[in-house]
PDB file of C-alpha atoms in Angstrom:
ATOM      1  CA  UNK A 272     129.280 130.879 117.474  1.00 38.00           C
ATOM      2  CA  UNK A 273     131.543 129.211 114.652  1.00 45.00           C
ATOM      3  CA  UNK A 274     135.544 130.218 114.877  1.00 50.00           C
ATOM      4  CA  UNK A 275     137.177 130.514 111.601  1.00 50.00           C
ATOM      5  CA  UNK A 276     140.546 129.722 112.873  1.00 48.00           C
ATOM      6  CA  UNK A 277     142.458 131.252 110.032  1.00 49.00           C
ATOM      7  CA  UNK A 278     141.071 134.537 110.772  1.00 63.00           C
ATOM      8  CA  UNK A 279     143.213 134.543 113.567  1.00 86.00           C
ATOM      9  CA  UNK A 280     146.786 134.078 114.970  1.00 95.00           C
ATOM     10  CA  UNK A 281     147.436 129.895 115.041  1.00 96.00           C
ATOM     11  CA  UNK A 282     150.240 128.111 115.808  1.00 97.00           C
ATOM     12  CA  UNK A 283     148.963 125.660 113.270  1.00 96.00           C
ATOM     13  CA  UNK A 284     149.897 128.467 110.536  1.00 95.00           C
ATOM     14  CA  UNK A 285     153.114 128.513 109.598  1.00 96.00           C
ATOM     15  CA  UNK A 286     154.591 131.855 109.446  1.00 96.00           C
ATOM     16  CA  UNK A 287     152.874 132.013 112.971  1.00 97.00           C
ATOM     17  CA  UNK A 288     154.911 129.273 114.296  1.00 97.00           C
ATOM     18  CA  UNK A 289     158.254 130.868 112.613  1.00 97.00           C
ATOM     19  CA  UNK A 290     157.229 134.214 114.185  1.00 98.00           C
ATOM     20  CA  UNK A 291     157.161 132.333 117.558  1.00 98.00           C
ATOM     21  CA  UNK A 292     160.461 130.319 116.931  1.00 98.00           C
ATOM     22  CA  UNK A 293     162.129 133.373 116.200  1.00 98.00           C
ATOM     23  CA  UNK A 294     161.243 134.723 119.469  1.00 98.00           C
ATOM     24  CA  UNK A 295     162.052 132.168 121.664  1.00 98.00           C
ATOM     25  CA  UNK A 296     165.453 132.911 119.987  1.00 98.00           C
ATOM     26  CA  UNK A 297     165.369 135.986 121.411  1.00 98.00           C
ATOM     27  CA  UNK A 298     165.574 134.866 124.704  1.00 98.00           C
ATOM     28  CA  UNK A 299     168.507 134.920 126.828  1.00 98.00           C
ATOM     29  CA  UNK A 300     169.826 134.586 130.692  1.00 97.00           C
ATOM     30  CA  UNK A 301     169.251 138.265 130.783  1.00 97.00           C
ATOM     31  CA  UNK A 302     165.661 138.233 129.887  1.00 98.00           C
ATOM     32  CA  UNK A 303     163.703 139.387 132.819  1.00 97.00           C
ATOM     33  CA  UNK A 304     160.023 138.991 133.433  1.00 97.00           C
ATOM     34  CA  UNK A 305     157.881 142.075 133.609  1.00 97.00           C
ATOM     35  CA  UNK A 306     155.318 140.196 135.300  1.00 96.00           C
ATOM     36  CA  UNK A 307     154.717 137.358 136.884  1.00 94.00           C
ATOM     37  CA  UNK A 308     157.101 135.204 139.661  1.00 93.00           C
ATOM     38  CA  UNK A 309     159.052 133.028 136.802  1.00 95.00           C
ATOM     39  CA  UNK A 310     162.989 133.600 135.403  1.00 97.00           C
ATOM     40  CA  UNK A 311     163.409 133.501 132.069  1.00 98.00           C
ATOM     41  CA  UNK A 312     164.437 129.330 132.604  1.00 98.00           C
ATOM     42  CA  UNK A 313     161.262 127.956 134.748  1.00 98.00           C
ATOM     43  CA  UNK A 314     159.245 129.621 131.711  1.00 98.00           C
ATOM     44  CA  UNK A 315     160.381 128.020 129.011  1.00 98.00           C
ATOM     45  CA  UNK A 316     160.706 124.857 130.787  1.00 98.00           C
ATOM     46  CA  UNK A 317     156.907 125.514 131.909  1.00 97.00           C
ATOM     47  CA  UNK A 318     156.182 126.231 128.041  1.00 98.00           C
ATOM     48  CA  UNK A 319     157.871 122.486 127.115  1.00 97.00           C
ATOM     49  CA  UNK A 320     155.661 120.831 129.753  1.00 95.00           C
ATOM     50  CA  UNK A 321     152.672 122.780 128.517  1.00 96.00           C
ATOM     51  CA  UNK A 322     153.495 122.047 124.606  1.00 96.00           C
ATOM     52  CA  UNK A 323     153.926 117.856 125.708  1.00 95.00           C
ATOM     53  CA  UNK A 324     150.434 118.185 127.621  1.00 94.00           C
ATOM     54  CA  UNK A 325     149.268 119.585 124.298  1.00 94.00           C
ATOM     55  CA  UNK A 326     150.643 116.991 122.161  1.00 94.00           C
ATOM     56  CA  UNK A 327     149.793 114.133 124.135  1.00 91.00           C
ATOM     57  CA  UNK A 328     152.766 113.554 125.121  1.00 90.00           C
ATOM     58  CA  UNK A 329     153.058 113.235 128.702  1.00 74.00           C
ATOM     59  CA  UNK A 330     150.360 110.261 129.576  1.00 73.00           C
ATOM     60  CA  UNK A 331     148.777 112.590 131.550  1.00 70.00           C
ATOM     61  CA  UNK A 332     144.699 111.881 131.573  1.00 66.00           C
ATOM     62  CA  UNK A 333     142.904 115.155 132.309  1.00 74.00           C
ATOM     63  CA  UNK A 334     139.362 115.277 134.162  1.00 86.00           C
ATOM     64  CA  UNK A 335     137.933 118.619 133.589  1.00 90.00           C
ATOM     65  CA  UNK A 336     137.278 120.753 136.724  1.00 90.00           C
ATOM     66  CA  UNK A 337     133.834 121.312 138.299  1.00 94.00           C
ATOM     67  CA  UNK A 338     134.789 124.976 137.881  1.00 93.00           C
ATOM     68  CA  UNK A 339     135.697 124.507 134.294  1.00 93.00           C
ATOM     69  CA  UNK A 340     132.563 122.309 133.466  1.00 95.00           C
ATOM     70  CA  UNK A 341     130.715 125.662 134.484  1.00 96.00           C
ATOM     71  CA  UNK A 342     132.305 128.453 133.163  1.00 96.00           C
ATOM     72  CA  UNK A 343     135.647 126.695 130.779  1.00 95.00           C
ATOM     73  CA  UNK A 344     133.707 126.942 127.642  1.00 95.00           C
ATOM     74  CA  UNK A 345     132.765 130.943 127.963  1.00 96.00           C
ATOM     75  CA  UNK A 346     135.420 131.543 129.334  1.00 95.00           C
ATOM     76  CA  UNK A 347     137.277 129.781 126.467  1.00 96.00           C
ATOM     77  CA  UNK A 348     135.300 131.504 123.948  1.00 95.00           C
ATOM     78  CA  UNK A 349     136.115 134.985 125.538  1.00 94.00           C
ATOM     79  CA  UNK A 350     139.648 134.476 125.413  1.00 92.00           C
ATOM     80  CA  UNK A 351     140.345 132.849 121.596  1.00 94.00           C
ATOM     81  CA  UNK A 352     137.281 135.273 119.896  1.00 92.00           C
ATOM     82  CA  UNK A 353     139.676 137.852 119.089  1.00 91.00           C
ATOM     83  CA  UNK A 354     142.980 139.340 118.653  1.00 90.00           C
ATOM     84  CA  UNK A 355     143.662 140.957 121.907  1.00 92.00           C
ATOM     85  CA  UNK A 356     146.672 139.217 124.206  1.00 94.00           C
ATOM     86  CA  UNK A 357     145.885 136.777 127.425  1.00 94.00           C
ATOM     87  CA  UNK A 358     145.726 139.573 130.173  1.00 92.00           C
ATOM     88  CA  UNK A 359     149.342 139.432 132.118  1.00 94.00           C
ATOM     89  CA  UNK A 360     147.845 137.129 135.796  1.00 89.00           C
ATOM     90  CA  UNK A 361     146.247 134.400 134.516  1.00 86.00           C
ATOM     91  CA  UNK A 362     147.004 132.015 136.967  1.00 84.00           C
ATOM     92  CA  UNK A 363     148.901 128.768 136.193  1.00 86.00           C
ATOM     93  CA  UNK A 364     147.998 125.382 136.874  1.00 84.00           C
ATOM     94  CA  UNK A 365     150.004 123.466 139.998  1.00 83.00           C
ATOM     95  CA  UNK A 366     151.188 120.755 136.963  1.00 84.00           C
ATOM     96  CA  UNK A 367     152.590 123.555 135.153  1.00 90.00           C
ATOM     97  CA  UNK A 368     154.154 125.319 137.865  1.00 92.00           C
ATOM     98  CA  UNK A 369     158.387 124.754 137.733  1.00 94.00           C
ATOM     99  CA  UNK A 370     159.715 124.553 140.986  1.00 93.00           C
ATOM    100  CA  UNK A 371     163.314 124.364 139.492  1.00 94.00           C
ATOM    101  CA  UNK A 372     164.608 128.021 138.918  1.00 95.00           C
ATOM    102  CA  UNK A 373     167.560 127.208 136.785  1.00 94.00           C
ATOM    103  CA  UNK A 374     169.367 124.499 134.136  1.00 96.00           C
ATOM    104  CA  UNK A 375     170.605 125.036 130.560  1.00 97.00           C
ATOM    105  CA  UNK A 376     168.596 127.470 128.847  1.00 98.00           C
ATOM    106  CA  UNK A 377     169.491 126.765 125.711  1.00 98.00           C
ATOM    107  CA  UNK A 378     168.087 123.132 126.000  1.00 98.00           C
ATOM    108  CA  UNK A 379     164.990 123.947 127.178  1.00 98.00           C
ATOM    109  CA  UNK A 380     165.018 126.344 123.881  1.00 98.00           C
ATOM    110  CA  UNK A 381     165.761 123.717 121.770  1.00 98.00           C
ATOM    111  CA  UNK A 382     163.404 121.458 123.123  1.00 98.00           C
ATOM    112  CA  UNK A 383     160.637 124.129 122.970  1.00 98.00           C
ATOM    113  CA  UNK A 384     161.358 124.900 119.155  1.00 98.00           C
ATOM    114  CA  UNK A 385     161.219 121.354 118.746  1.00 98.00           C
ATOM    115  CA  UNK A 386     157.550 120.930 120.535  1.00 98.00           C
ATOM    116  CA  UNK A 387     157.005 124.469 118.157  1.00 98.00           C
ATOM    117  CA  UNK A 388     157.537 122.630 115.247  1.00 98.00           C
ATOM    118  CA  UNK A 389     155.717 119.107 116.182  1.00 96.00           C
ATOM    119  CA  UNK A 390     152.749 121.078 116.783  1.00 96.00           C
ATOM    120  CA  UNK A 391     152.408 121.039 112.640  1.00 94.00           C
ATOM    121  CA  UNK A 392     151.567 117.754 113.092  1.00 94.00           C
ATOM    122  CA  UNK A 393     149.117 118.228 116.024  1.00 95.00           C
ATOM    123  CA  UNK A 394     146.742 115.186 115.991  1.00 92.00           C
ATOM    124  CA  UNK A 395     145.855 115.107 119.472  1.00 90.00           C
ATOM    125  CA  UNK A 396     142.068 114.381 119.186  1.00 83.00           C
ATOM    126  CA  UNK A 397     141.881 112.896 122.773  1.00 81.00           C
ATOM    127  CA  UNK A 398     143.033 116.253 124.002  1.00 89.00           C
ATOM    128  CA  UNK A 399     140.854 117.999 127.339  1.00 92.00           C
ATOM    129  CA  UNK A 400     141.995 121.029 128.915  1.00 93.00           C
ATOM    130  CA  UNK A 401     141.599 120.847 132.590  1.00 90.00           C
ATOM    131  CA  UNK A 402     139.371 123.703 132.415  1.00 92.00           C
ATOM    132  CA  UNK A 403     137.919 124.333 128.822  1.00 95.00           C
ATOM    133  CA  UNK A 404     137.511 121.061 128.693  1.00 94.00           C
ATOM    134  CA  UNK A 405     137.443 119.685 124.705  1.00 93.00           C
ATOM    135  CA  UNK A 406     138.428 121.672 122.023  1.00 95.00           C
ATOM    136  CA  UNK A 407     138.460 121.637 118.602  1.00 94.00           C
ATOM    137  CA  UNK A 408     141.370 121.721 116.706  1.00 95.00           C
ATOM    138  CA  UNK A 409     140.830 125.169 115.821  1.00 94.00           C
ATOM    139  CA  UNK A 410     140.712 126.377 119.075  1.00 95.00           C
ATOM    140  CA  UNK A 411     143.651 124.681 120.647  1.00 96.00           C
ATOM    141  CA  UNK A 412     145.724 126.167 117.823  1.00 96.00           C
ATOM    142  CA  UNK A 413     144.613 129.929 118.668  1.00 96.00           C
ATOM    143  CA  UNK A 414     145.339 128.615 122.494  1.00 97.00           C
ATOM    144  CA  UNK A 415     148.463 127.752 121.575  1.00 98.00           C
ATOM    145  CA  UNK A 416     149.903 130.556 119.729  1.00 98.00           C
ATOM    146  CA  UNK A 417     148.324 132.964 122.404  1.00 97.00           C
ATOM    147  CA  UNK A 418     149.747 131.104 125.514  1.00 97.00           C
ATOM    148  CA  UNK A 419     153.020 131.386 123.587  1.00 98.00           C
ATOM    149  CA  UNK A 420     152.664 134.930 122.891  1.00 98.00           C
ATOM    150  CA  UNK A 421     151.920 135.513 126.573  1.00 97.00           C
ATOM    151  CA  UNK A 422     154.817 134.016 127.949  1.00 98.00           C
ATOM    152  CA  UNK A 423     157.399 135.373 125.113  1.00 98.00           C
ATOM    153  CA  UNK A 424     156.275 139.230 125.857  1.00 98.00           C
ATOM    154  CA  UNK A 425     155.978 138.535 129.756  1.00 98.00           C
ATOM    155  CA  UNK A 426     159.523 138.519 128.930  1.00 98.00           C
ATOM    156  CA  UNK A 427     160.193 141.021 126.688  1.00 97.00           C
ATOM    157  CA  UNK A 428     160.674 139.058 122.753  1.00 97.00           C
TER     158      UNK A 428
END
């Protein structure tokens, strides 16, 4: 099945990655998860470690799972092939999980915005998720923008 990744929300497009920028504005040290065990800090912070994984930027090597080898591409599939939201549990990878439940919000903003905005440049063709295992550029950008997404309403921008 062939994606057309401007059909759908991509943090490779532009106004999507302004929409997202302005959202992360939104939050504050009063923003409080509807769901999920994370404050409003350890998410963003997970969202910078997630965005550097993404870019390539933290000289991690990733092996894909056995469990991803057999079900990360349809699985992958189900979740980018259409406009509905990640569903609220998805369950985080250990390497993403932020054991640290507070420090300066609005650096971990800044730094997120920045990783936001790098992401224009994305160029990361040795990328592989642990569990979908390689992507195309197309998908990783609808990945993106909907992990984003996720994590900005789980708290309410």
């Amino acid at each position: 099945e062939h994606l057309n990744c401007y059909s759908m929300r991509t943090i490779f497009n532009q106004i999507d990655r302004r929409e997202i920028i302005s959202r992360i504005q939104l939050l504050n040290e009063h923003s409080r998860n509807q769901w999920g065990r994370m404050n409003v800090y350890q998410m963003v912070k997970h969202n910078v470690i997630w965005s550097e994984w993404i870019l390539g930027k933290d000289g991690h090597s990733t092996k894909q799972t056995i469990m991803g080898k057999l079900f990360g591409r349809k699985s992958l599939q189900r979740m980018i092939r259409d406009f509905k939201p990640l569903p609220k549990y998805v369950p985080t990878s250990s390497r993403f999980k932020i054991r640290e439940k507070e420090g300066s919000l609005d650096d971990v903003k800044q730094q997120w915005r920045d990783l936001v905005l790098e992401l224009e440049d994305f160029d990361n063709d040795n990328f592989l998720h642990d569990f979908f295992g390689v992507m195309t550029k197309g998908e990783v950008g609808i990945l993106a923008y909907k992990h984003f997404d996720h994590h900005l309403r789980q708290f309410g921008a």
